[in-house]
Coordinates of C-alpha atoms and ligand atoms in Angstrom, one line a residue:
X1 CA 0.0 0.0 0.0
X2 CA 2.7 2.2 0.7
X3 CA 4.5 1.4 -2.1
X4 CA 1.3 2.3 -4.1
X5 CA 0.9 6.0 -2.5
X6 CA 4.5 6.6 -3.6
X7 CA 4.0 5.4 -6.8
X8 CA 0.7 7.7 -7.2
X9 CA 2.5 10.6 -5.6
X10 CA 5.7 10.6 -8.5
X11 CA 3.0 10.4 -11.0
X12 CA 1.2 13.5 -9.6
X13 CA 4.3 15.5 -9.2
X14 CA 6.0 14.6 -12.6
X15 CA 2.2 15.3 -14.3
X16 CA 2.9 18.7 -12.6
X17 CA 6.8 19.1 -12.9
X18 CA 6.6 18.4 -16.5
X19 CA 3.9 20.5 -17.8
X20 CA 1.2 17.6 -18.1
X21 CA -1.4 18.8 -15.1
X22 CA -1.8 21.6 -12.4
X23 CA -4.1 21.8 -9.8
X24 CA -6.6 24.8 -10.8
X25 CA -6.5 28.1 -9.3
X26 CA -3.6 26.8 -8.0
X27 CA -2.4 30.5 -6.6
X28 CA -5.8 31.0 -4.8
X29 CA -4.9 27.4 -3.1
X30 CA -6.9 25.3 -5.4
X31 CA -10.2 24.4 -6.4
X32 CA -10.9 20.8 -4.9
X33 CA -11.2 18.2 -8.0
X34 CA -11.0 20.4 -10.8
X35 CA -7.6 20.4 -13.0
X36 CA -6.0 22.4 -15.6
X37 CA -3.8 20.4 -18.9
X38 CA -0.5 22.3 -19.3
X39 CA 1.5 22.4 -22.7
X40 CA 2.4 18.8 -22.8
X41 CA -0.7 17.5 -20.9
X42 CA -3.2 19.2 -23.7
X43 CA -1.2 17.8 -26.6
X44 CA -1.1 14.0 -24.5
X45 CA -5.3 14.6 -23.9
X46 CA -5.5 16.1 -28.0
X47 CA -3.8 12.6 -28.8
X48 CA -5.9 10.2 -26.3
X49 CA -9.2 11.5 -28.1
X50 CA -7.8 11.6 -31.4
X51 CA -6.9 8.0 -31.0
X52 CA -10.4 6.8 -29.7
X53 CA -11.9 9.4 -33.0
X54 CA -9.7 7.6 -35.5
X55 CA -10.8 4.0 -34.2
X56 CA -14.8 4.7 -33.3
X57 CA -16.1 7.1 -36.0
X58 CA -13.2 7.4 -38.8
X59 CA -12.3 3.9 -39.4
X60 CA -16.2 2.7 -39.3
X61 CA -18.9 3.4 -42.0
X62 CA -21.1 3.3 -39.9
X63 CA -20.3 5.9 -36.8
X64 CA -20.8 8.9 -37.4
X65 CA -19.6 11.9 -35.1
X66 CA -21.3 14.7 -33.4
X67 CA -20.6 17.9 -30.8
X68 CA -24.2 19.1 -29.0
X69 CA -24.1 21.5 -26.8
X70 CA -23.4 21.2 -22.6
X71 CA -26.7 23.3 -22.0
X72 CA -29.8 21.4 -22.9
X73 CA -33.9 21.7 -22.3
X74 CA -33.4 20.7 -18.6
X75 CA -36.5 18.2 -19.1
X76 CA -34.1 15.8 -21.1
X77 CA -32.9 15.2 -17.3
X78 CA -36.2 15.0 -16.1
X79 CA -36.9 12.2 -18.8
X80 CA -33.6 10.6 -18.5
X81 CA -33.8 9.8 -15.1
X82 CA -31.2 11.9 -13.7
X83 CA -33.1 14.2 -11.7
X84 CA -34.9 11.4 -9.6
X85 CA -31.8 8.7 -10.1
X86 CA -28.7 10.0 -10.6
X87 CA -28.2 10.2 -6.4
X88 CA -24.8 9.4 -3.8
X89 CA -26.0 8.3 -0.6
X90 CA -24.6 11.2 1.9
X91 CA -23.5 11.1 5.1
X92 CA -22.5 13.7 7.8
X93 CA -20.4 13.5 11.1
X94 CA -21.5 15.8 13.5
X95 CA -18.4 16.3 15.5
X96 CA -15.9 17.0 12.4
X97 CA -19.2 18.7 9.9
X98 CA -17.4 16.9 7.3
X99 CA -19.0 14.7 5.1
X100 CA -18.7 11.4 3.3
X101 CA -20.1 9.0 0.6
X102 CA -22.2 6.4 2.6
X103 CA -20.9 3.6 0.4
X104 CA -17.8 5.0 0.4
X105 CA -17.3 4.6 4.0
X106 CA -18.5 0.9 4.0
X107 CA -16.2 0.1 0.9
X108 CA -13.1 1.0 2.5
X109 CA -14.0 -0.5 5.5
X110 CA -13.9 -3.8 3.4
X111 CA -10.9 -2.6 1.7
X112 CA -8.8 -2.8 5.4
X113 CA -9.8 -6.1 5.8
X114 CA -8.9 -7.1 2.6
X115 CA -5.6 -5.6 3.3
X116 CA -5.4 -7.4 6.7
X117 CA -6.5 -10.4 4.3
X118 CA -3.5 -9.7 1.8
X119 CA -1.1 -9.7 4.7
X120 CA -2.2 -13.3 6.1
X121 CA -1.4 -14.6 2.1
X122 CA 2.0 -12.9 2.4
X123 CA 2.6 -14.3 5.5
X124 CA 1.8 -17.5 4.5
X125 CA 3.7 -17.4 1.0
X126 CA 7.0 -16.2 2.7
X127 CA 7.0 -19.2 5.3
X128 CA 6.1 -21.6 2.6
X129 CA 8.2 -21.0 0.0
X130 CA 8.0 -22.6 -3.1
X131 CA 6.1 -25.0 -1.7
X132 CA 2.9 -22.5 -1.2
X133 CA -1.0 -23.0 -3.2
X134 CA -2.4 -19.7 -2.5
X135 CA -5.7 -21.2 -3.7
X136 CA -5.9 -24.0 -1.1
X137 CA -4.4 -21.8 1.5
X138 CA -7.2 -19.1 0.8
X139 CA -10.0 -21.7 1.3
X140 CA -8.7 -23.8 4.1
X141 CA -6.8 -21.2 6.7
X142 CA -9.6 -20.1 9.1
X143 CA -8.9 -16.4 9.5
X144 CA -8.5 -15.5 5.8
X145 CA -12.1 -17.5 5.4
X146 CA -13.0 -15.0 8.3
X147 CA -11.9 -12.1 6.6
X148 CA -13.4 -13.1 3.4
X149 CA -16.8 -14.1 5.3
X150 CA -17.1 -10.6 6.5
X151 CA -16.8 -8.5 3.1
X152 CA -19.1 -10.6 1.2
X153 CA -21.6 -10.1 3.8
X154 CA -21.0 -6.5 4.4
X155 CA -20.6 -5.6 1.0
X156 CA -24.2 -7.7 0.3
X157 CA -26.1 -6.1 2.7
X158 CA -25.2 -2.8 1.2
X159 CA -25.8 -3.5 -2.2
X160 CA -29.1 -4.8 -0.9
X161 CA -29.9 -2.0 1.3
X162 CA -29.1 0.8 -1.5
X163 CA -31.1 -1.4 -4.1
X164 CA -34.4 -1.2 -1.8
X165 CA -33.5 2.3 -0.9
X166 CA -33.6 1.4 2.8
X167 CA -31.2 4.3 3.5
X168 CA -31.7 3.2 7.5
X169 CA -30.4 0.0 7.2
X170 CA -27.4 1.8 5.9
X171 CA -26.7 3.9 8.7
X172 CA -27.5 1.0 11.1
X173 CA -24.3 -1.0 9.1
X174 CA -22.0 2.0 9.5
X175 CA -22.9 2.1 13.2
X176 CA -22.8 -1.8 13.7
X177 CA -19.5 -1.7 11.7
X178 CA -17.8 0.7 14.5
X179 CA -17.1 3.0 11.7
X180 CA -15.4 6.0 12.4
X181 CA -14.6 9.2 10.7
X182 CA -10.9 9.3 9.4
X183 CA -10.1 12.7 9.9
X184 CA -11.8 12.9 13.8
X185 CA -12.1 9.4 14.7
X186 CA -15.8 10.4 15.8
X187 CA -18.4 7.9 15.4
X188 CA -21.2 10.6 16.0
X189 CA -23.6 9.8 12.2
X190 CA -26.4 11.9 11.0
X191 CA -28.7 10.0 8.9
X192 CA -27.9 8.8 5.3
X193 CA -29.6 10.9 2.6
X194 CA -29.4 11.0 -0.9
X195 CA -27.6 13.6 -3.1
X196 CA -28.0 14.8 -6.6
X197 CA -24.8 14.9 -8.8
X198 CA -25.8 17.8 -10.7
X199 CA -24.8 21.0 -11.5
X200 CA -27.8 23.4 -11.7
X201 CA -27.3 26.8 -13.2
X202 CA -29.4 29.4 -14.5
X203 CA -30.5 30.8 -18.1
X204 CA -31.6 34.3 -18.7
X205 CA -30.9 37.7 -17.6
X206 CA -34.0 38.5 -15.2
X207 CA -34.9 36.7 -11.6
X208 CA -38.1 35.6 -12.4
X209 CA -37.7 34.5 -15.7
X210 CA -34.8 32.6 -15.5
X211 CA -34.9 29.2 -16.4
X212 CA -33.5 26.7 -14.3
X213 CA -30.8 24.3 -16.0
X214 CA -28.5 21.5 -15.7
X215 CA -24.9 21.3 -16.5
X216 CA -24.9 17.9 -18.8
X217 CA -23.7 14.9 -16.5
X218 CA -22.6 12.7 -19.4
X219 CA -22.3 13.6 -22.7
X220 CA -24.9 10.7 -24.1
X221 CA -28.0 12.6 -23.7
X222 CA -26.9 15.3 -26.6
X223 CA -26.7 12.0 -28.9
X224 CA -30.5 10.1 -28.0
X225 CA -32.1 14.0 -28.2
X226 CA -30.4 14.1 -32.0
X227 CA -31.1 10.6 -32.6
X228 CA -33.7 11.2 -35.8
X229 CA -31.9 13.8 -37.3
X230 CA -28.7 12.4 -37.7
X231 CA -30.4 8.8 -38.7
X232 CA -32.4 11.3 -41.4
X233 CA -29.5 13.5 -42.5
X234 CA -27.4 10.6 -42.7
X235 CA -29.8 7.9 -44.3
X236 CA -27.6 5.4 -41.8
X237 CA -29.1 2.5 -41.5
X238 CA -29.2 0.4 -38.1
X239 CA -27.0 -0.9 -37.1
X240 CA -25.4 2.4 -36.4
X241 CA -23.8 4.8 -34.1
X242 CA -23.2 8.5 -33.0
X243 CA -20.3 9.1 -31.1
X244 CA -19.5 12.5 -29.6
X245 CA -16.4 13.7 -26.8
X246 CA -16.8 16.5 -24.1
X247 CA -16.8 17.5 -21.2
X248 CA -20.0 16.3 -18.5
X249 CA -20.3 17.5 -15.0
X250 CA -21.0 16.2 -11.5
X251 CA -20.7 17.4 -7.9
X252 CA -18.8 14.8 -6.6
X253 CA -18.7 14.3 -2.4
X254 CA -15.8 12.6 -2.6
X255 CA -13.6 13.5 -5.1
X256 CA -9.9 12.3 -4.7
X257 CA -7.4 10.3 -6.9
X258 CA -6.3 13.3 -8.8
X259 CA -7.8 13.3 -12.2
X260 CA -9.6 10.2 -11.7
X261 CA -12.6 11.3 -10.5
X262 CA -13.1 15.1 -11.1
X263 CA -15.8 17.4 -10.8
X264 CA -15.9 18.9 -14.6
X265 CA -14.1 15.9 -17.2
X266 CA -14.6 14.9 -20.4
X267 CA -16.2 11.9 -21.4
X268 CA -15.9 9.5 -24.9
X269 CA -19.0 8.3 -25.6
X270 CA -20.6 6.3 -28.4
X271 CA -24.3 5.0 -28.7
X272 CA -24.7 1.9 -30.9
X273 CA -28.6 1.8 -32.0
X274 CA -29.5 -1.7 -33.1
X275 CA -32.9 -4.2 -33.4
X276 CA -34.2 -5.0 -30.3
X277 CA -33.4 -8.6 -29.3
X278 CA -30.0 -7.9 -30.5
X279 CA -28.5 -6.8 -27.5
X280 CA -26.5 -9.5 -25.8
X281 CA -24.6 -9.9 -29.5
X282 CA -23.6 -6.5 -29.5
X283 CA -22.7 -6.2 -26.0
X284 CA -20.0 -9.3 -26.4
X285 CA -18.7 -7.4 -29.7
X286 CA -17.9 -4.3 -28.2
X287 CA -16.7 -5.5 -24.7
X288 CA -14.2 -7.4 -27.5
X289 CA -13.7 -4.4 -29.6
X290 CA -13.2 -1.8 -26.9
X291 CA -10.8 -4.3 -24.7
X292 CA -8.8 -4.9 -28.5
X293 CA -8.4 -0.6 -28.6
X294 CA -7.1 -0.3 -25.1
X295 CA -4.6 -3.5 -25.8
X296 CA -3.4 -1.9 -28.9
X297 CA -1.7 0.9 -27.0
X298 CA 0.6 -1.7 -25.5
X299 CA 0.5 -1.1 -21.5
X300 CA 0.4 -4.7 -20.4
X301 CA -2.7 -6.9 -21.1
X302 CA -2.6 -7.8 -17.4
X303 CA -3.3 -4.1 -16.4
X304 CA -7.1 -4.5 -17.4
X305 CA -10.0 -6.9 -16.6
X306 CA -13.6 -6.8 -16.8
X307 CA -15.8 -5.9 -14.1
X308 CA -19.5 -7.5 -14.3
X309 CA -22.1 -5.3 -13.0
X310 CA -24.6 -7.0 -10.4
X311 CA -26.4 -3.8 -9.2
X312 CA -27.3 -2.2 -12.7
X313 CA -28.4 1.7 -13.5
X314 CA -32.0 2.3 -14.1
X315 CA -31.5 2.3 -17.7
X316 CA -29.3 -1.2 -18.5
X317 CA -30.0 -4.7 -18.5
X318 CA -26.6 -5.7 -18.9
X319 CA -23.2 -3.7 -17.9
X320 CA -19.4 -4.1 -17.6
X321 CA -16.6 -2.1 -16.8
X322 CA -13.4 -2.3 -18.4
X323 CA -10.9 -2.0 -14.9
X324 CA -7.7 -0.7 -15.2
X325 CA -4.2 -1.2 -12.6
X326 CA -4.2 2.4 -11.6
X327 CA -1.5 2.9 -9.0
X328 CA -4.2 3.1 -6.2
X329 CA -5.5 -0.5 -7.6
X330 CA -8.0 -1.7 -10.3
X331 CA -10.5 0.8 -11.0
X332 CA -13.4 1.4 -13.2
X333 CA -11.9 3.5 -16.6
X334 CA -14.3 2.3 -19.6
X335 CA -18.3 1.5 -19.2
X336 CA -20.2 -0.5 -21.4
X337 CA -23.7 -0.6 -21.1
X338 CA -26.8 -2.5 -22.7
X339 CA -29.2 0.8 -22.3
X340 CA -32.1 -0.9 -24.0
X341 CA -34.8 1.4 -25.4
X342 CA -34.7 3.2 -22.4
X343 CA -33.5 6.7 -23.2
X344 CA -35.2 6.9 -26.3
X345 CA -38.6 5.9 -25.0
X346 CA -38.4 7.9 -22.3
X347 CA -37.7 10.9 -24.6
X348 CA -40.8 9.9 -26.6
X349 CA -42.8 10.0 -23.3
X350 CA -41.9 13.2 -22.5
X351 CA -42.2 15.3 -25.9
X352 CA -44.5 12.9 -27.4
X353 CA -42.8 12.6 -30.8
X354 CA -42.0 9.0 -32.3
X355 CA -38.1 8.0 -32.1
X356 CA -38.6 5.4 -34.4
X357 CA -37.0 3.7 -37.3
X358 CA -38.2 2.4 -40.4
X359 CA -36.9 -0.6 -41.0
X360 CA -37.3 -1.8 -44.3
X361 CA -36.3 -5.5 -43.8
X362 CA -38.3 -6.1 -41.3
X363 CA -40.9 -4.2 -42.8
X364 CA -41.9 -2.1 -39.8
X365 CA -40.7 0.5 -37.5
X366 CA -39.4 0.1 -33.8
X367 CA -37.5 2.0 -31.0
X368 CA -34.2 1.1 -31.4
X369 CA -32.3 -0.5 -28.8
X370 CA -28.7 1.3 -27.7
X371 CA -25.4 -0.2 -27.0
X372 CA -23.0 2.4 -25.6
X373 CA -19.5 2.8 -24.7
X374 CA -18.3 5.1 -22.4
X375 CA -14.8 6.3 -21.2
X376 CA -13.3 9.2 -19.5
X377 CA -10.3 10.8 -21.2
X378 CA -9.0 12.5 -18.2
X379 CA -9.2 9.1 -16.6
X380 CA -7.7 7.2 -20.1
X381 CA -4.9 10.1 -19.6
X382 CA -4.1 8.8 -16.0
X383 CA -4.0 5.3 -17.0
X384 CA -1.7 5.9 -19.7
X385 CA 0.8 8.5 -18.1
X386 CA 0.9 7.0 -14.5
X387 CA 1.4 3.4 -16.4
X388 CA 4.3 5.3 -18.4
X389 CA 5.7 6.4 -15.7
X390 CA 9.2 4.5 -14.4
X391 CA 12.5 4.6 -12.3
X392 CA 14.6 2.9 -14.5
X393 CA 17.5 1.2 -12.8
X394 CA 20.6 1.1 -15.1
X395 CA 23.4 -0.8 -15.6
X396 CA 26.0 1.5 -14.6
X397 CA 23.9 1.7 -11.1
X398 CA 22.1 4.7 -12.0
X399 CA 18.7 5.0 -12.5
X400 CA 17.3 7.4 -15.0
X401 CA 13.2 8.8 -15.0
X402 CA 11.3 7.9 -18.6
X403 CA 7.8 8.3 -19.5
X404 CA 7.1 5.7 -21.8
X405 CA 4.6 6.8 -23.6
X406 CA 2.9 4.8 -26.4
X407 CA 4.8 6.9 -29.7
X408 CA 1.1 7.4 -31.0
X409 CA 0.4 9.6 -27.8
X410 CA 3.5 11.2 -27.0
X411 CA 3.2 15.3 -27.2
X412 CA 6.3 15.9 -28.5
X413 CA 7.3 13.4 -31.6
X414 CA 10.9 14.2 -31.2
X415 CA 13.2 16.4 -30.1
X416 CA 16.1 18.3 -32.1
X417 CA 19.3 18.8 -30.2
X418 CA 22.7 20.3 -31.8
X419 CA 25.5 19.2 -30.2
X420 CA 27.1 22.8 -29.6
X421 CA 25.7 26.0 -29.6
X422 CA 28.1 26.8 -32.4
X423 CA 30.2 26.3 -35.6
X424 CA 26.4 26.1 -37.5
X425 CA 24.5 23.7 -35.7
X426 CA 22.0 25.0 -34.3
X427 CA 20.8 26.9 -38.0
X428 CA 20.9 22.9 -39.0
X429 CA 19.2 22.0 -36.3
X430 CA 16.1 24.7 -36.6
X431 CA 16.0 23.8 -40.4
X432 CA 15.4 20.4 -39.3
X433 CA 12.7 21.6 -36.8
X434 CA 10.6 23.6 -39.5
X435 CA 11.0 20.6 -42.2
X436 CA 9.4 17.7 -39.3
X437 CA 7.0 20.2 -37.4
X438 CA 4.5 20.3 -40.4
X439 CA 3.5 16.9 -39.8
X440 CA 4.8 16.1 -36.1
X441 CA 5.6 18.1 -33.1
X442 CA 8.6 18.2 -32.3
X443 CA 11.1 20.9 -30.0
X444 CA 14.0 22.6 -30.2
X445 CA 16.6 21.8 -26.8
X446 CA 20.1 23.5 -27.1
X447 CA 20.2 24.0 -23.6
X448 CA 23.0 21.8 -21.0
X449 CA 25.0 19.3 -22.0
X450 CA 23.5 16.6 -24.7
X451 CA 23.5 14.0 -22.1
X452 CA 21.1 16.3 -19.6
X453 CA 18.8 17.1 -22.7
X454 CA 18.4 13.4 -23.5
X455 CA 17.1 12.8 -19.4
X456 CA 15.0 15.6 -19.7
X457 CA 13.1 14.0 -22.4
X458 CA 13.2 11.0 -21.7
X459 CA 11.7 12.4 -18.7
X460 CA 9.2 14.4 -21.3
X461 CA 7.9 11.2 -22.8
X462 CA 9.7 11.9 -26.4
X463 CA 10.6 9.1 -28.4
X464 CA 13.2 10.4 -30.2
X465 CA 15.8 12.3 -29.9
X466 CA 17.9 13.6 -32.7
X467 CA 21.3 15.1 -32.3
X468 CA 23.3 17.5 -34.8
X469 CA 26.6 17.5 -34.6
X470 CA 30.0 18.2 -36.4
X471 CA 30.0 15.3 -38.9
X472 CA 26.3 16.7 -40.2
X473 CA 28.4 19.3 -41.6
X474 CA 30.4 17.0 -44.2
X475 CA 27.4 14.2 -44.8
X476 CA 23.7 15.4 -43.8
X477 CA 23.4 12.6 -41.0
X478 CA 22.3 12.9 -37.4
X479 CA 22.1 10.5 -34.7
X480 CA 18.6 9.2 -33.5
X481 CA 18.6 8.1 -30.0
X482 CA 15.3 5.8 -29.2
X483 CA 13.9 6.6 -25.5
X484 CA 13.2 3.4 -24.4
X485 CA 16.3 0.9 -25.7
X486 CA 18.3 4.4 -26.0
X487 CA 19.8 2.7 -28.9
X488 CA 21.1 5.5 -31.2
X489 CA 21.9 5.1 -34.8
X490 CA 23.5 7.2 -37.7
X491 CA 20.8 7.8 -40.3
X492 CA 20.3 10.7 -43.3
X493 CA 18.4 13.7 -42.6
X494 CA 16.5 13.4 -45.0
X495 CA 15.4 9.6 -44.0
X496 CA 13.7 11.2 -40.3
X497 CA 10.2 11.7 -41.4
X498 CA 10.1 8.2 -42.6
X499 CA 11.3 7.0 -39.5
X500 CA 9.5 9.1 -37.2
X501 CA 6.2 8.1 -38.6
X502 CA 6.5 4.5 -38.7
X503 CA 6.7 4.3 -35.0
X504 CA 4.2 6.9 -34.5
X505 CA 1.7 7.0 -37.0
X506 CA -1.8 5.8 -35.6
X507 CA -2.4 2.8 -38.4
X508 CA 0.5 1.0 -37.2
X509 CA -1.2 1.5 -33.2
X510 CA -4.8 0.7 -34.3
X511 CA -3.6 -2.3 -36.8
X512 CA -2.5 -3.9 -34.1
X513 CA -6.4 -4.2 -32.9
Ligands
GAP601 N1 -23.2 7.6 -20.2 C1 -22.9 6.7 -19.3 C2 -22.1 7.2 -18.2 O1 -21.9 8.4 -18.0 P1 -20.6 6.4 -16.1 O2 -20.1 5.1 -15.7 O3 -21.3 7.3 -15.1 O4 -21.5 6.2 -17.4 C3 -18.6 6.8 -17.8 O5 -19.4 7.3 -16.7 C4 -17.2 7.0 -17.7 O6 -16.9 8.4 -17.4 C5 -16.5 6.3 -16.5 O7 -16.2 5.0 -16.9 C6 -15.3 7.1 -16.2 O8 -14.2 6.8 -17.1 C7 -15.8 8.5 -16.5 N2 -16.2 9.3 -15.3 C8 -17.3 9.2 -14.7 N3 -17.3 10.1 -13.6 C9 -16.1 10.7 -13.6 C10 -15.5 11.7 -12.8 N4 -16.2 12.2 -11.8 N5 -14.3 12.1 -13.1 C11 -13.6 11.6 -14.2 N6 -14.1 10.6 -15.0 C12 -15.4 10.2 -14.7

């Protein structure tokens, strides 16, 4: 666990040291769970959404791409369920006034003992040896069955008690549970009561006239509220899908993690409207499809895993999360969810216009069912850079810092370095900068010594560095140093763009799915 908060803690101070992230407002002392992308952290977030672009809408005839607007008729959230559903159970302790995610209390409750659990294993393995089975250890040894025992139940009664609403019976589990506050250590509760997660705002100059609105809370609304008149301005026929990226909104009581749950982030988000009864098919294809994009990016298969939901949202009858290994564990990062005819038949309800489709092989016209896929790029950002992220130990007994970014999402393509700040490098060096930077981006670094500039971006995330120096003058080479093996190589100037975009051009990435 420790080693885990140090791990997180580099990543945050290297997304800030580097330019990626910075805490908004900073010099007013922050704004809690709301982030600003620096120079290289825009270009990283540009590349993580032009990736997912590329593979959902662009390489697919039929998704098609759209951008509504964050303000919408605030009955859309009335219709969607949001205003009534989209609730945190809240709760207060009187002695500290501070206040906490019901759930979120109980989970990381469990999450001790499965710590306590963890240790028992470790325990275990280390007297053992090689001679250790976890699994038989796990169901014969008495106190890890304990442990075990207890989370299942705890964790059952609260899904059970949120399911029926009983918001008593979730008080009465904190209380029976000994829970205390962390900051106080005060086990004085209010009652549990539920919170909505959205933003309200207003429209309109005057007091009395102003209409009351919602900050979107995810992005898919905009795309079932367009549904018809991108079907009839598109003549698409279903199967089909509208995919759109922005940002969504929500008043999160416990936001922590950094930028892995914020309170304004952007989400990724593609509907997929098929026949109804075709559901479960599609569902299997795109938990496949979206699992093949994330492995394409090469962080390590055994960094994700599928998370079945049991507890579904009012509008799915079937749901799974793509987890990834952040460094605080495996977490949620992609949803996708079996939204039935939910969203559009509610819309119908409200308005009273048909959502329907004529379709002309069946003969007759239907509400469409909707498949969707959902990620969050600032979380997709954190997966990517904290995974990236590494103390290198060398073999000289140094260690250097290297962000290995996948090529395809690295903000800065290359880097161009002249050996000297003299004798004409440098002009050579800037020509070769304004050749490359109309199709990659790339920076000019004349500053310290060449092997300093290589650390720094190594540290960067660049993939290449490429380094001028005095026999460039007599034969128009350079050297090309690779981040990762930092093998360098002699090659021809005018041979760079070829090799600079066949290790970071996005077909050779999304090929790979
Ligand atoms: N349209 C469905 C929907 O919004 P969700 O599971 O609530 O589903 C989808 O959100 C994705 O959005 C999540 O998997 C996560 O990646 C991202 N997300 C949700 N809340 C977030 C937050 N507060 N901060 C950052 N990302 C968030």
């Amino acid at each position: 666990m420790a080693n885990q908060d140090d791990q997180f803690k580099k990543v945050i101070s290297h997304a800030k040291e580097y330019g990626y992230v910075f805490q908004s407002s900073e010099i007013y002392d922050g704004l809690s769970a709301v982030y600003d992308y620096a120079q290289n952290g825009v270009e990283l977030k540009n590349n993580i959404r032009n990736y997912w672009w590329k593979a959902m809408v662009q390489m697919h005839d039929n998704i098609v791409g759209i951008d509504s607007a964050i303000f919408m008729h605030p009955t859309i959230w009335k219709a969607s369920g949001h205003v009534d559903a989209f609730n945190d159970p809240l709760i207060d302790n009187k002695d500290s006034k501070k206040r906490y995610r019901a759930d979120v209390l109980i989970e990381d409750y469990c999450a001790k003992i499965e710590s306590k659990l963890n240790k028992e294993v470790a325990k275990a393995e280390k007297r053992f040896g090689e001679a250790f089975n976890k699994e038989e250890f796990v169901s014969t040894n008495q106190r890890v069955i304990g442990y075990q025992t207890k989370i299942n139940e705890t964790l059952s009664r609260m899904a059970k008690s949120l399911e029926n609403e009983d918001l008593a019976d979730v008080k009465a589990l904190i209380e029976e549970l000994e829970i205390a506050d962390p900051v106080s250590g005060s086990k004085n509760w209010t009652d549990v009561k539920q919170f909505n997660l959205m933003f309200g705002t207003k429209l309109g100059a005057s007091a009395d006239s102003a209409m009351d609105l919602y900050l979107r809370p995810e992005t898919a609304q905009g795309i079932f509220v367009n549904f018809l008149n991108v079907q009839k301005s598109s003549r698409l026929k279903i199967p089909f899908g509208i995919a759109q990226t922005g940002k969504a909104f929500r008043n999160e009581i416990v936001a922590r993690q950094f930028i892995f749950r914020m309170r304004e982030f952007e989400q990724m988000e593609m509907q997929f409207f098929i026949k109804p009864g075709t559901q479960k098919e599609w569902y299997e294809q795109w938990k496949e499809k979206r699992l093949k994009w994330h492995l394409s990016l090469g962080l390590g298969e055994e960094n994700y895993r599928f998370h079945n939901h049991e507890k579904l949202a009012h509008y799915a009858d079937a749901a799974s999360d793509i987890e990834f290994n952040f460094p605080f564990g495996f977490k949620e990062l992609e949803g996708i969810h079996s939204r039935t005819d939910f969203d559009l038949s509610q819309h119908e309800k409200f308005t009273g216009k048909k959502l329907q489709y004529f379709d002309p092989e069946e003969n007759k016209s239907y509400t469409p069912y909707v498949l969707e896929t959902s990620i969050g790029l600032d979380r997709m950002f954190l997966a990517v850079f904290s995974k990236a992220l590494e103390e290198e130990q060398l073999d000289n007994d140094t260690t250097r810092t290297v962000l290995r970014l996948p090529a395809v999402l690295a903000p800065n393509k290359a880097a161009i370095l002249p050996l000297v700040k003299k004798d004409g490098l440098p002009e050579i060096a800037q020509q070769i900068v304004e050749d490359l930077r109309w199709d990659f981006n790339v920076v000019y670094d004349e500053k310290d010594a060449v092997g300093r500039r290589y650390r720094r971006q190594d540290a960067n995330g660049t993939p290449f560095c490429i380094t001028v120096d005095h026999d460039t003058l007599d034969d128009n080479t350079v050297t090309i140093r690779h981040r990762d093996s930092m093998e360098q190589e002699r090659v021809k100037i005018q041979d760079l763009k070829d090799i600079i975009k066949k290790e970071t051009d996005m077909r050779f990435w999304l090929m790979k799915m």
